[in-house]
mmCIF file of C-alpha atoms in Angstrom:
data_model
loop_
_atom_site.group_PDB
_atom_site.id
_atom_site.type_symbol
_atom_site.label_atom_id
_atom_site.label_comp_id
_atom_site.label_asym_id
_atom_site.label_seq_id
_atom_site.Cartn_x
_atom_site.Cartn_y
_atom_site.Cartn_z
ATOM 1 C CA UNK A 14 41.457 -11.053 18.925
ATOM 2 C CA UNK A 15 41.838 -12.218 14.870
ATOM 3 C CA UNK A 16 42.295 -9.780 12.541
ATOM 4 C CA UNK A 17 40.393 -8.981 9.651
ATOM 5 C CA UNK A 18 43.606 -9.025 7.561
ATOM 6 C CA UNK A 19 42.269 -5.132 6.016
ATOM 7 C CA UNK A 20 38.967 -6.525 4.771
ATOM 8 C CA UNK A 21 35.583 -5.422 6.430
ATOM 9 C CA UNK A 22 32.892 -7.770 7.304
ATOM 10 C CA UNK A 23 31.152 -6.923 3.654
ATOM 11 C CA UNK A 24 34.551 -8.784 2.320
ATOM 12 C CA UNK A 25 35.410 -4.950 0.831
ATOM 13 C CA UNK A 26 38.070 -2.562 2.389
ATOM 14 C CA UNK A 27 37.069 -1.755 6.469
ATOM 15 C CA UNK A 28 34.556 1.568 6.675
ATOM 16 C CA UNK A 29 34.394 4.421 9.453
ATOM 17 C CA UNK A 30 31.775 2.818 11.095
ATOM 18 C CA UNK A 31 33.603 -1.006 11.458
ATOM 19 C CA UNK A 32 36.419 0.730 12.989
ATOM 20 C CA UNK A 33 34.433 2.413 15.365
ATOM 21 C CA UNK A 34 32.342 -0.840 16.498
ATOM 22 C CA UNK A 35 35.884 -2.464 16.721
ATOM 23 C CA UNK A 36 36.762 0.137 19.354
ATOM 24 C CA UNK A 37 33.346 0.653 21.030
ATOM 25 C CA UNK A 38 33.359 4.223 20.385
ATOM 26 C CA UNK A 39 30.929 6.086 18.474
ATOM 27 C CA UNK A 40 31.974 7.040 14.368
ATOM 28 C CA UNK A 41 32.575 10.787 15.130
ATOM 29 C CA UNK A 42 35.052 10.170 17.609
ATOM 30 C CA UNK A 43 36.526 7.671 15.236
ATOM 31 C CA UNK A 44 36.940 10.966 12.619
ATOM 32 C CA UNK A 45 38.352 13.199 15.281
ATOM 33 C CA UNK A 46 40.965 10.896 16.025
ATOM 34 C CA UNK A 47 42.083 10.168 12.411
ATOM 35 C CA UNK A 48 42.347 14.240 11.648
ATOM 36 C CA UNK A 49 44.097 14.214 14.794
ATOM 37 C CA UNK A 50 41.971 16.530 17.085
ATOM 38 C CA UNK A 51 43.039 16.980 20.455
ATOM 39 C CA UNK A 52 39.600 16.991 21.677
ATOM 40 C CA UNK A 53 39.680 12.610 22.344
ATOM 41 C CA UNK A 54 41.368 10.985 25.943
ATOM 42 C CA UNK A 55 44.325 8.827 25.492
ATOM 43 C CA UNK A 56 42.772 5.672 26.429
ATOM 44 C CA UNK A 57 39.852 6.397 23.375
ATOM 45 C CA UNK A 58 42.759 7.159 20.931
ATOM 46 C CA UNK A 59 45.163 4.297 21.343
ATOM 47 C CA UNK A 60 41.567 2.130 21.147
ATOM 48 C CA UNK A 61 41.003 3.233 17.815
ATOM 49 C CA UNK A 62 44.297 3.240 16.647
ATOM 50 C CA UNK A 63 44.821 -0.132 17.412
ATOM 51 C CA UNK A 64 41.292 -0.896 16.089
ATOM 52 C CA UNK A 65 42.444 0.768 12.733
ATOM 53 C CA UNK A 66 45.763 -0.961 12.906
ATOM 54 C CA UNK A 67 43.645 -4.475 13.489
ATOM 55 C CA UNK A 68 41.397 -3.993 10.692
ATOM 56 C CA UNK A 69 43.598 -2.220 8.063
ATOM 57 C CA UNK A 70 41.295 0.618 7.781
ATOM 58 C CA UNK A 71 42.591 3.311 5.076
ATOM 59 C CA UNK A 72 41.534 6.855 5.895
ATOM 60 C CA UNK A 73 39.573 8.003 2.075
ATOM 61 C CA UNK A 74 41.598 10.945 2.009
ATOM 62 C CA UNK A 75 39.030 12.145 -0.981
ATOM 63 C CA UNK A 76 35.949 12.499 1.742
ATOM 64 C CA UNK A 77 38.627 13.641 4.585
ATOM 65 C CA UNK A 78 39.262 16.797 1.756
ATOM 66 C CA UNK A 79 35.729 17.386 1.259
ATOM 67 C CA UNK A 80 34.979 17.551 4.943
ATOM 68 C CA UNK A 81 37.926 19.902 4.994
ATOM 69 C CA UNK A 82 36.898 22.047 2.618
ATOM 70 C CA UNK A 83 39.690 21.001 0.837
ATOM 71 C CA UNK A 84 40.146 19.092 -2.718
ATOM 72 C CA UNK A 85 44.079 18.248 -1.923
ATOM 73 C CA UNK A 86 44.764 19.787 -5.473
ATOM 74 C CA UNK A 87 46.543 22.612 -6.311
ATOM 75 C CA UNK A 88 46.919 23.928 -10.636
ATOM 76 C CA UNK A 89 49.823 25.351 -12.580
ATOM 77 C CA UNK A 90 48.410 28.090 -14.158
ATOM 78 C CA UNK A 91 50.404 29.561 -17.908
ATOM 79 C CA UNK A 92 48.939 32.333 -19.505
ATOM 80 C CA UNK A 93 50.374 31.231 -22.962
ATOM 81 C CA UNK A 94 50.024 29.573 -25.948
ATOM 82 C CA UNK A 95 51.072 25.394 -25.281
ATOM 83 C CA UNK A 96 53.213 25.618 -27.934
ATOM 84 C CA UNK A 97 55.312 28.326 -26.017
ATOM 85 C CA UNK A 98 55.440 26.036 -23.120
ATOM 86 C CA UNK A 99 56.820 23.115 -24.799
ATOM 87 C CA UNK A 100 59.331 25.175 -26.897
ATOM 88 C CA UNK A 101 60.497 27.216 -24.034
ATOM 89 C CA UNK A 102 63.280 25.063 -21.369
ATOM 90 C CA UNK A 103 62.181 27.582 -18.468
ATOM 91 C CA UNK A 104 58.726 26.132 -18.310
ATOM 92 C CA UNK A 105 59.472 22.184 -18.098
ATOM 93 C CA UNK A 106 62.514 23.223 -15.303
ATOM 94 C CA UNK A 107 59.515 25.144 -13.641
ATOM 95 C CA UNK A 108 57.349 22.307 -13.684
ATOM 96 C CA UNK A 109 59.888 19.832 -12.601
ATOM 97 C CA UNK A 110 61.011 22.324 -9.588
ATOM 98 C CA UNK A 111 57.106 22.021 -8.508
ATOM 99 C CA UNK A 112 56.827 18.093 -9.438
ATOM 100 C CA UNK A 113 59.538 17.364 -7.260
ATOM 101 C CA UNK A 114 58.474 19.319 -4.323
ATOM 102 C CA UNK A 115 55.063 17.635 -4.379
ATOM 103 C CA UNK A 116 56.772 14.629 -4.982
ATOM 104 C CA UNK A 117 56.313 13.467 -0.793
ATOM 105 C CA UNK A 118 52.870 14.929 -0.628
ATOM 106 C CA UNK A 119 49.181 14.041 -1.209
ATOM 107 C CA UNK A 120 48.324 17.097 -3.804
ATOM 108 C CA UNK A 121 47.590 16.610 -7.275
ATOM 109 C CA UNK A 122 49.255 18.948 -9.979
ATOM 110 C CA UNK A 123 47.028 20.103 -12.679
ATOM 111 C CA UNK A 124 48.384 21.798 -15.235
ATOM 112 C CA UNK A 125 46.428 24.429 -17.218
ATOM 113 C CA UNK A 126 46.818 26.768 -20.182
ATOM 114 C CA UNK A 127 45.263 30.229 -20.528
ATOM 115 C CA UNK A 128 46.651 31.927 -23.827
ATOM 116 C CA UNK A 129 43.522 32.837 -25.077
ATOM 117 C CA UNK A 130 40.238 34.750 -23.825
ATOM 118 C CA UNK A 131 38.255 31.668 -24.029
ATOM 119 C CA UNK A 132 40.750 29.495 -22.250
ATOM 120 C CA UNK A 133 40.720 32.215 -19.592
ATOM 121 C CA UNK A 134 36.532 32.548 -19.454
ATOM 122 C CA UNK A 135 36.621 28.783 -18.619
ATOM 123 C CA UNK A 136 39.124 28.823 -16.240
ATOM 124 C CA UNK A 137 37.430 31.724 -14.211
ATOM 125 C CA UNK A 138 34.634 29.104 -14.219
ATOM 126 C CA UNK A 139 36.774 26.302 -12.748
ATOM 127 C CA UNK A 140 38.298 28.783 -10.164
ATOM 128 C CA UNK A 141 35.057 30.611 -9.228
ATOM 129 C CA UNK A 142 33.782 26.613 -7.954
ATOM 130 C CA UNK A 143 36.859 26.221 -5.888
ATOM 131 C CA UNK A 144 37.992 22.992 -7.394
ATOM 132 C CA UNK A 145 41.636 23.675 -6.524
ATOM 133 C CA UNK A 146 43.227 24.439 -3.200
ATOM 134 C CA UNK A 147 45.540 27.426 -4.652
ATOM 135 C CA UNK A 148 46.789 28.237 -7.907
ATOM 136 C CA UNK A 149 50.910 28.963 -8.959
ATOM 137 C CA UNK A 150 50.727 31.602 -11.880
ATOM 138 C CA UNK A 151 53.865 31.585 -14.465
ATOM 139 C CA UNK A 152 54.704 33.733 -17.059
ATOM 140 C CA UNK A 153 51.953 36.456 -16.234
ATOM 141 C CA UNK A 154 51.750 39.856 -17.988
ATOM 142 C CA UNK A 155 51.209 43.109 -16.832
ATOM 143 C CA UNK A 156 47.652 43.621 -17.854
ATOM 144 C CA UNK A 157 46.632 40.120 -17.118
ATOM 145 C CA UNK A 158 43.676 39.646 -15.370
ATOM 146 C CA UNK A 159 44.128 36.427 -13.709
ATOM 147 C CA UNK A 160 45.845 37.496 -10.708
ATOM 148 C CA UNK A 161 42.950 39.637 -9.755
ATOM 149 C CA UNK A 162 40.402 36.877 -10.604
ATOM 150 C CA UNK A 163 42.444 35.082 -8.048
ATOM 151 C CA UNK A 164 42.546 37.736 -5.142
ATOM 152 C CA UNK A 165 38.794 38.708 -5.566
ATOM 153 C CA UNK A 166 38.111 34.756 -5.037
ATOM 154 C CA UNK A 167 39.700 34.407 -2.191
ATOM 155 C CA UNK A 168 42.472 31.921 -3.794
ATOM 156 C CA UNK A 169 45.742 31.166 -2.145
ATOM 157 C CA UNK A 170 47.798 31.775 -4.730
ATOM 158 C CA UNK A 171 51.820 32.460 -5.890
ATOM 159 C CA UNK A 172 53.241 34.206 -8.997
ATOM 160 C CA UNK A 173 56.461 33.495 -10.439
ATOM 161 C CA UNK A 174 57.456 37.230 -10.969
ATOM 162 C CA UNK A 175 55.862 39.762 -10.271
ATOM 163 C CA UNK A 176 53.804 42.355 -12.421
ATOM 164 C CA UNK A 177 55.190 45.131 -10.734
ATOM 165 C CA UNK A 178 57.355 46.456 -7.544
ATOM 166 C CA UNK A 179 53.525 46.945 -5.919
ATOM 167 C CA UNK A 180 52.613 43.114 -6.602
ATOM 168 C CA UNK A 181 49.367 42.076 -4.513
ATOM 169 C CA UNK A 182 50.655 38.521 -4.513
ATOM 170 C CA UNK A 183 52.799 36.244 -2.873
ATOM 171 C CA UNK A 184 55.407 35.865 -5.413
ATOM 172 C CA UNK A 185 59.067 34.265 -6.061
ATOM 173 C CA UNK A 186 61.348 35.808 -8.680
ATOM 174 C CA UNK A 187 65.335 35.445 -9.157
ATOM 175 C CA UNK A 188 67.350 38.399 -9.239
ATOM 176 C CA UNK A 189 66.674 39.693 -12.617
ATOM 177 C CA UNK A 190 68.388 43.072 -12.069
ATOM 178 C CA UNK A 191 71.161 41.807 -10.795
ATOM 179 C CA UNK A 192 71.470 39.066 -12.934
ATOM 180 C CA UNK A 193 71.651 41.137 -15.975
ATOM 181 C CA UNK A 194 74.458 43.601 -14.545
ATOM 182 C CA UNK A 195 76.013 40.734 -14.665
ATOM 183 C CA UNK A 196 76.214 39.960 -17.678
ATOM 184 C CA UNK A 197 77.072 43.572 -18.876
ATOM 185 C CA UNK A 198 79.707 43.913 -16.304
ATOM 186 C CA UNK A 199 81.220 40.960 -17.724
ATOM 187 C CA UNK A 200 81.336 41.894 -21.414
ATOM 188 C CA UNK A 201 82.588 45.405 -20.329
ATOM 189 C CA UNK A 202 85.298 43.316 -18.598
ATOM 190 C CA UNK A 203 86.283 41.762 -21.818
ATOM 191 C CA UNK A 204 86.422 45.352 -23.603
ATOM 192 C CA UNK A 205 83.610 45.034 -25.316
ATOM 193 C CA UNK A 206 81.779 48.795 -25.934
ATOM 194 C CA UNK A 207 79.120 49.036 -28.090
ATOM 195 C CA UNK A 208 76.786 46.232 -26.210
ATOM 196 C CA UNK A 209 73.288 45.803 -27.754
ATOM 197 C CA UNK A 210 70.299 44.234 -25.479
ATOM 198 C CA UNK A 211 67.466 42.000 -26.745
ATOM 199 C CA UNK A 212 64.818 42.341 -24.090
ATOM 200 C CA UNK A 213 62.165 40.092 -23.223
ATOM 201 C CA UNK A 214 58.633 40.998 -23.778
ATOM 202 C CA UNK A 215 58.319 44.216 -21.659
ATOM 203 C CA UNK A 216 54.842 44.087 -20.067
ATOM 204 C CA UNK A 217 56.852 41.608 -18.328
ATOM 205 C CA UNK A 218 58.293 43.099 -15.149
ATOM 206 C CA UNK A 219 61.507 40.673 -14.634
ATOM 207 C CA UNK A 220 62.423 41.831 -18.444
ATOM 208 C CA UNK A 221 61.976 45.530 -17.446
ATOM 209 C CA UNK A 222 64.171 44.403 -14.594
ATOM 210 C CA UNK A 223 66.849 43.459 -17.040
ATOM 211 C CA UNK A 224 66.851 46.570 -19.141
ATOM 212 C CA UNK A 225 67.260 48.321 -15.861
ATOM 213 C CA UNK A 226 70.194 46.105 -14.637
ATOM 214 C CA UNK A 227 71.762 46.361 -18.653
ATOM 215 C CA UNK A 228 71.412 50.345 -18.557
ATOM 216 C CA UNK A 229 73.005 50.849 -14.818
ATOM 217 C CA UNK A 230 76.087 48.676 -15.679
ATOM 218 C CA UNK A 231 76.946 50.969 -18.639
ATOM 219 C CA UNK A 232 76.107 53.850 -16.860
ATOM 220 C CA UNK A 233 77.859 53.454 -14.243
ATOM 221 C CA UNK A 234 80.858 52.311 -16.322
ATOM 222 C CA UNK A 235 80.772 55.203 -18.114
ATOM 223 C CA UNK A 236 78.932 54.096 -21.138
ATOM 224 C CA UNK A 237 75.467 55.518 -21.044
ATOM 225 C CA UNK A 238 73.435 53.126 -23.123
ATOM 226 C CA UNK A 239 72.980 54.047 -26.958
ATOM 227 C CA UNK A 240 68.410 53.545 -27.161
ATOM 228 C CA UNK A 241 69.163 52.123 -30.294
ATOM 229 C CA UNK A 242 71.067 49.121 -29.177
ATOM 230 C CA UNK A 243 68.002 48.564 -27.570
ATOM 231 C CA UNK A 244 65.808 46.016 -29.167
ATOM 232 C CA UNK A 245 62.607 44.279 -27.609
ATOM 233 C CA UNK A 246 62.050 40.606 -27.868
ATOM 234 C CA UNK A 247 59.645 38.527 -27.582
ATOM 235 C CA UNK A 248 61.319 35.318 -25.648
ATOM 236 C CA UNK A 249 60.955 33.526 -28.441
ATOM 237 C CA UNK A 250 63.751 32.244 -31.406
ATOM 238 C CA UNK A 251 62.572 33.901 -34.320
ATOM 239 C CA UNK A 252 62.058 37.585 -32.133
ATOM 240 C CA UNK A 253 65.617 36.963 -31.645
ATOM 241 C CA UNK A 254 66.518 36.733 -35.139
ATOM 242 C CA UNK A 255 64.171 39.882 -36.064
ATOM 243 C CA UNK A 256 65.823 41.823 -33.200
ATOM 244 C CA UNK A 257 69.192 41.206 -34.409
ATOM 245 C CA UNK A 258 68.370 41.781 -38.130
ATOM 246 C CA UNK A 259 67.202 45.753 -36.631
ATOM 247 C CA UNK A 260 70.005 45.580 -34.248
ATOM 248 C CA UNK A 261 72.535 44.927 -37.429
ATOM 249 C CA UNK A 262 71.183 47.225 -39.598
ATOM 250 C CA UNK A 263 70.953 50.201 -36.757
ATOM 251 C CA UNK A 264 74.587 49.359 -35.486
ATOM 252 C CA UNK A 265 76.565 47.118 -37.946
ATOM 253 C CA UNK A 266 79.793 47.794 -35.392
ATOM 254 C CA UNK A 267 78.083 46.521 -32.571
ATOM 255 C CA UNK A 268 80.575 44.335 -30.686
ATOM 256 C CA UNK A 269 78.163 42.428 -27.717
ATOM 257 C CA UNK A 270 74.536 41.136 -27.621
ATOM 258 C CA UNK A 271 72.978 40.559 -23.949
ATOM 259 C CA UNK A 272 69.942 38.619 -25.116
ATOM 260 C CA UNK A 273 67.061 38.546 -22.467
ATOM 261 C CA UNK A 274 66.469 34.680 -22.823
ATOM 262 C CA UNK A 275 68.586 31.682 -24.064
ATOM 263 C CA UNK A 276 66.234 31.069 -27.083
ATOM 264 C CA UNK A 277 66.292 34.549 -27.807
ATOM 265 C CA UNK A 278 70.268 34.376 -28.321
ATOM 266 C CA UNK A 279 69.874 31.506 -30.750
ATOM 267 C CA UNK A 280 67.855 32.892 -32.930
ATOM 268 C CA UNK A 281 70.354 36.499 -32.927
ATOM 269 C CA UNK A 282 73.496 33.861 -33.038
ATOM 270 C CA UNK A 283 71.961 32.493 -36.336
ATOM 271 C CA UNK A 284 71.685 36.355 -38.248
ATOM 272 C CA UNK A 285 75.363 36.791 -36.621
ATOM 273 C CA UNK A 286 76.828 33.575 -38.556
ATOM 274 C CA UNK A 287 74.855 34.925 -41.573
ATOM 275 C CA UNK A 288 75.902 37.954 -41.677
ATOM 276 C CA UNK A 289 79.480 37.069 -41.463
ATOM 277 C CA UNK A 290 80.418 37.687 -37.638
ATOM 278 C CA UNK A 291 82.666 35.245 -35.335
ATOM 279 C CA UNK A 292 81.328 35.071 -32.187
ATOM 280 C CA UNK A 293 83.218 35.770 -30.155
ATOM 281 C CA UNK A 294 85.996 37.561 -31.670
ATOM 282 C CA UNK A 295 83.292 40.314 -33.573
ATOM 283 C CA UNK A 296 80.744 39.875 -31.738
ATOM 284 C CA UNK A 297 80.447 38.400 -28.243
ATOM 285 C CA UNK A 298 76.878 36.831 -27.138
ATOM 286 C CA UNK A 299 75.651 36.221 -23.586
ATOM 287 C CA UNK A 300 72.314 34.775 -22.963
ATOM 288 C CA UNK A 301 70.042 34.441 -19.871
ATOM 289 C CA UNK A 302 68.618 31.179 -17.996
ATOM 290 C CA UNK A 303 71.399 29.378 -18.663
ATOM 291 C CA UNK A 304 69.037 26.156 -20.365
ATOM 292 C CA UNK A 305 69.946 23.225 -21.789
ATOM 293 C CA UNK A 306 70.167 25.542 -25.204
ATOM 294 C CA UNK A 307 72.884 27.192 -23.667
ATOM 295 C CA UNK A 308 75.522 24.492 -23.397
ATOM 296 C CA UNK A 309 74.589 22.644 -26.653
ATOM 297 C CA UNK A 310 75.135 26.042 -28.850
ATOM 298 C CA UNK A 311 78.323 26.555 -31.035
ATOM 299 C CA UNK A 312 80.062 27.850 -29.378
ATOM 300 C CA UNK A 313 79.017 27.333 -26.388
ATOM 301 C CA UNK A 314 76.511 30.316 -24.492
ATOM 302 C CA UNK A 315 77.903 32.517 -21.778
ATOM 303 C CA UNK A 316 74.574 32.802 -19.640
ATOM 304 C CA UNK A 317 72.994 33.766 -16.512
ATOM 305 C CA UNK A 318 71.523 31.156 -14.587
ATOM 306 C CA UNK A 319 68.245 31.506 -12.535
ATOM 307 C CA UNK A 320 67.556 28.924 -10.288
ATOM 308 C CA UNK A 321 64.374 27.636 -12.116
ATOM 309 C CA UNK A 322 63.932 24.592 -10.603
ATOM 310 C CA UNK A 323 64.656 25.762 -6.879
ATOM 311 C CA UNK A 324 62.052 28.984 -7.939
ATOM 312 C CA UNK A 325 59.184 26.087 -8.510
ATOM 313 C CA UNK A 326 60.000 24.181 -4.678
ATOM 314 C CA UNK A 327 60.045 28.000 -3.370
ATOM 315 C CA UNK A 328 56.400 28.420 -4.882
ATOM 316 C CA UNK A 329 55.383 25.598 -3.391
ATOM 317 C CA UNK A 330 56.739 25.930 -0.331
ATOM 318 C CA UNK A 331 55.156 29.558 0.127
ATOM 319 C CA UNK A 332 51.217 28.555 -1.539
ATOM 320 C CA UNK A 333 51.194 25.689 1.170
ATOM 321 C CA UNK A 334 51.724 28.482 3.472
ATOM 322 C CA UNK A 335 49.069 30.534 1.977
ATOM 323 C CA UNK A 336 46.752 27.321 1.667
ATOM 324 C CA UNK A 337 47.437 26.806 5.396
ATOM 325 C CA UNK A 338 46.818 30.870 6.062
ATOM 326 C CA UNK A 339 43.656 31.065 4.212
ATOM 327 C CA UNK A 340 43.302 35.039 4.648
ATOM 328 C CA UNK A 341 42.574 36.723 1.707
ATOM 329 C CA UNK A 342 45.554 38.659 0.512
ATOM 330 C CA UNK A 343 43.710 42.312 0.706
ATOM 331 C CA UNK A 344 43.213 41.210 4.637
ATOM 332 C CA UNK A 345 47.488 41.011 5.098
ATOM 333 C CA UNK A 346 48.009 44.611 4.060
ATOM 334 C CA UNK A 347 51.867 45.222 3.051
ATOM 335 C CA UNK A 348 52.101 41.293 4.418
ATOM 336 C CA UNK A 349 53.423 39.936 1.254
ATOM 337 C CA UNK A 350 55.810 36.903 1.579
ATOM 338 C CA UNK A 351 58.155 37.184 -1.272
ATOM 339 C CA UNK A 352 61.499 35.526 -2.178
ATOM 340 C CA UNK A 353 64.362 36.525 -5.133
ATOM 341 C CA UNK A 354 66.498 33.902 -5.751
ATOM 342 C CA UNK A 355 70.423 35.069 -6.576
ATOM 343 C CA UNK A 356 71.379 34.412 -10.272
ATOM 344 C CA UNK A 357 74.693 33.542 -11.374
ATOM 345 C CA UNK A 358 76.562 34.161 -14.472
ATOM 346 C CA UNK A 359 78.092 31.020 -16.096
ATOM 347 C CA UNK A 360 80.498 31.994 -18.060
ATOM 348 C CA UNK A 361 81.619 29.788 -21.764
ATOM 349 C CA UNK A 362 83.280 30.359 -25.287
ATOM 350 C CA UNK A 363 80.743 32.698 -26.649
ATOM 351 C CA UNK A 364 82.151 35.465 -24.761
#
């Protein structure tokens, strides 16, 4: 029997229906075999298959997704500003983590910004018509709505972090608490006493989780922490510089800073140099994420690394799962999948 050498008798790519006239079986049969149902004999599968094979026939994995229910996309959802994501390295090691896990599959990535209240009206609008297969939520805040919007739809979905200890969600976080005691274990090691904290923004749970790790490592050291050597951030370079101006000028003998965020220890490592101190010999500095940032600083940042990109594969790994689940999270009860990565302090010159 000649083959068609993969073009159908209209000269175009083979259809459904060629395929099944090839193998003399009707063009239902022809779809159950292709989504591999179980429901066809042997003999009437290896007939199409080798009618496929003959013809070239590629499945149109588009109309396989709408018969499925399914649009074989999945979006990156970050409730900030663009300009946030671009300046901040945790967001493009987030996105690679999730690019490369996709990497061998047929899902599209969409990536989509919600930092404002208009940004989020529209994409309730995309979400409410089911246009994505799941969503992966980064960088959400406390009082965010989004994650709601996404349970009350009925939308498999993972958040990196949680908002709280009671999180509805699938999430993935690294060890935040741990992470930070850390950090403040170290700096005690190096017999440094009056350590100051720059937290992140605190409607952010994994930055509360920080402050909780920084305050039991003194404690439990013996060094209750001082409130005012507590400063909140904002993630961002210039809160770092503000928090260190306050931090200066409320403790001018402060002799460590355990920033909350990489960029945030830039910004308090430039008010150090201008004020004077040597880091590390008056001041020692330790950051957290350990980013690119990190190693290019003079001198180099003592950080703690979380496992950004491995935290984006996790997310995907788990919303597959949830795609593949399809119960609505309220239906699960307490069964919430969640995974903390460990953290590990890396330490260099600045401290």
């Amino acid at each position: 029997m000649a083959s068609h050498g993969g073009r159908g008798r209209s000269g175009g790519r083979p259809t459904l229906e060629e395929v099944a006239a090839r193998a003399g079986v009707g063009r239902g049969t022809v779809s159950r075999v292709i989504n591999g149902s179980p429901r066809v004999s042997d003999a009437t599968r290896a007939a199409v298959e080798a009618a496929v094979a003959e013809l070239g026939y590629v499945p149109n994995t588009a109309a396989r997704a709408l018969a499925a229910n399914r649009t074989d996309a999945i979006a990156l959802v970050v409730p900030e500003p663009e300009t946030r994501f671009f300046a901040e390295p945790y967001f493009s090691d987030m996105l690679r983590g999730v690019g490369a896990e996709l990497a061998d599959t047929e899902m599209q990535l969409l990536l989509i910004f919600a930092g404002s209240d208009r940004e989020r009206q529209r994409l309730a609008q995309y979400l409410a018509a089911h246009r994505v297969d799941g969503v992966l939520l980064v960088s959400v805040h406390a009082d965010d709505p989004l994650p709601d919007l996404l349970s009350q739809l009925e939308i498999p979905a993972v958040i990196s972090g949680p908002r709280s200890a009671a999180e509805s969600l699938t999430s993935v976080d690294s060890d935040n608490y741990g992470g930070a005691r850390s950090a403040v274990e170290h700096l005690l090691g190096r017999g440094r006493r009056r350590i100051a904290h720059i937290t992140g923004r605190l409607d952010v749970y994994g930055a509360q989780r920080r402050v909780d790790g920084y305050r039991d490592a003194l404690r439990d050291a013996g060094h209750p922490a001082d409130d005012l050597l507590v400063v909140p951030g904002d993630f961002t370079e210039e809160g770092g510089r503000r928090a260190m101006q306050l931090l200066l000028s409320r403790h001018p003998d402060l002799d460590a800073v355990f920033a909350g965020s990489d960029v945030m220890a830039a910004g308090a490592r430039q008010v150090l140099r201008e004020a004077g101190r040597r880091i590390p010999d008056d001041v020692a500095l330790v950051g957290y994420d350990d980013s690119a940032i990190a190693r290019h600083m003079d001198p180099p940042l003592t950080s703690v690394r979380q496992p950004i990109q491995e935290m984006g594969r996790a997310m995907i790994d788990l919303l597959q799962t949830e795609i593949a689940d399809r119960r609505p999270p309220a239906s699960r009860g307490l069964d919430r999948r969640r995974a903390v990565l460990p953290t590990e302090l890396v330490v260099r010159a600045s401290s």
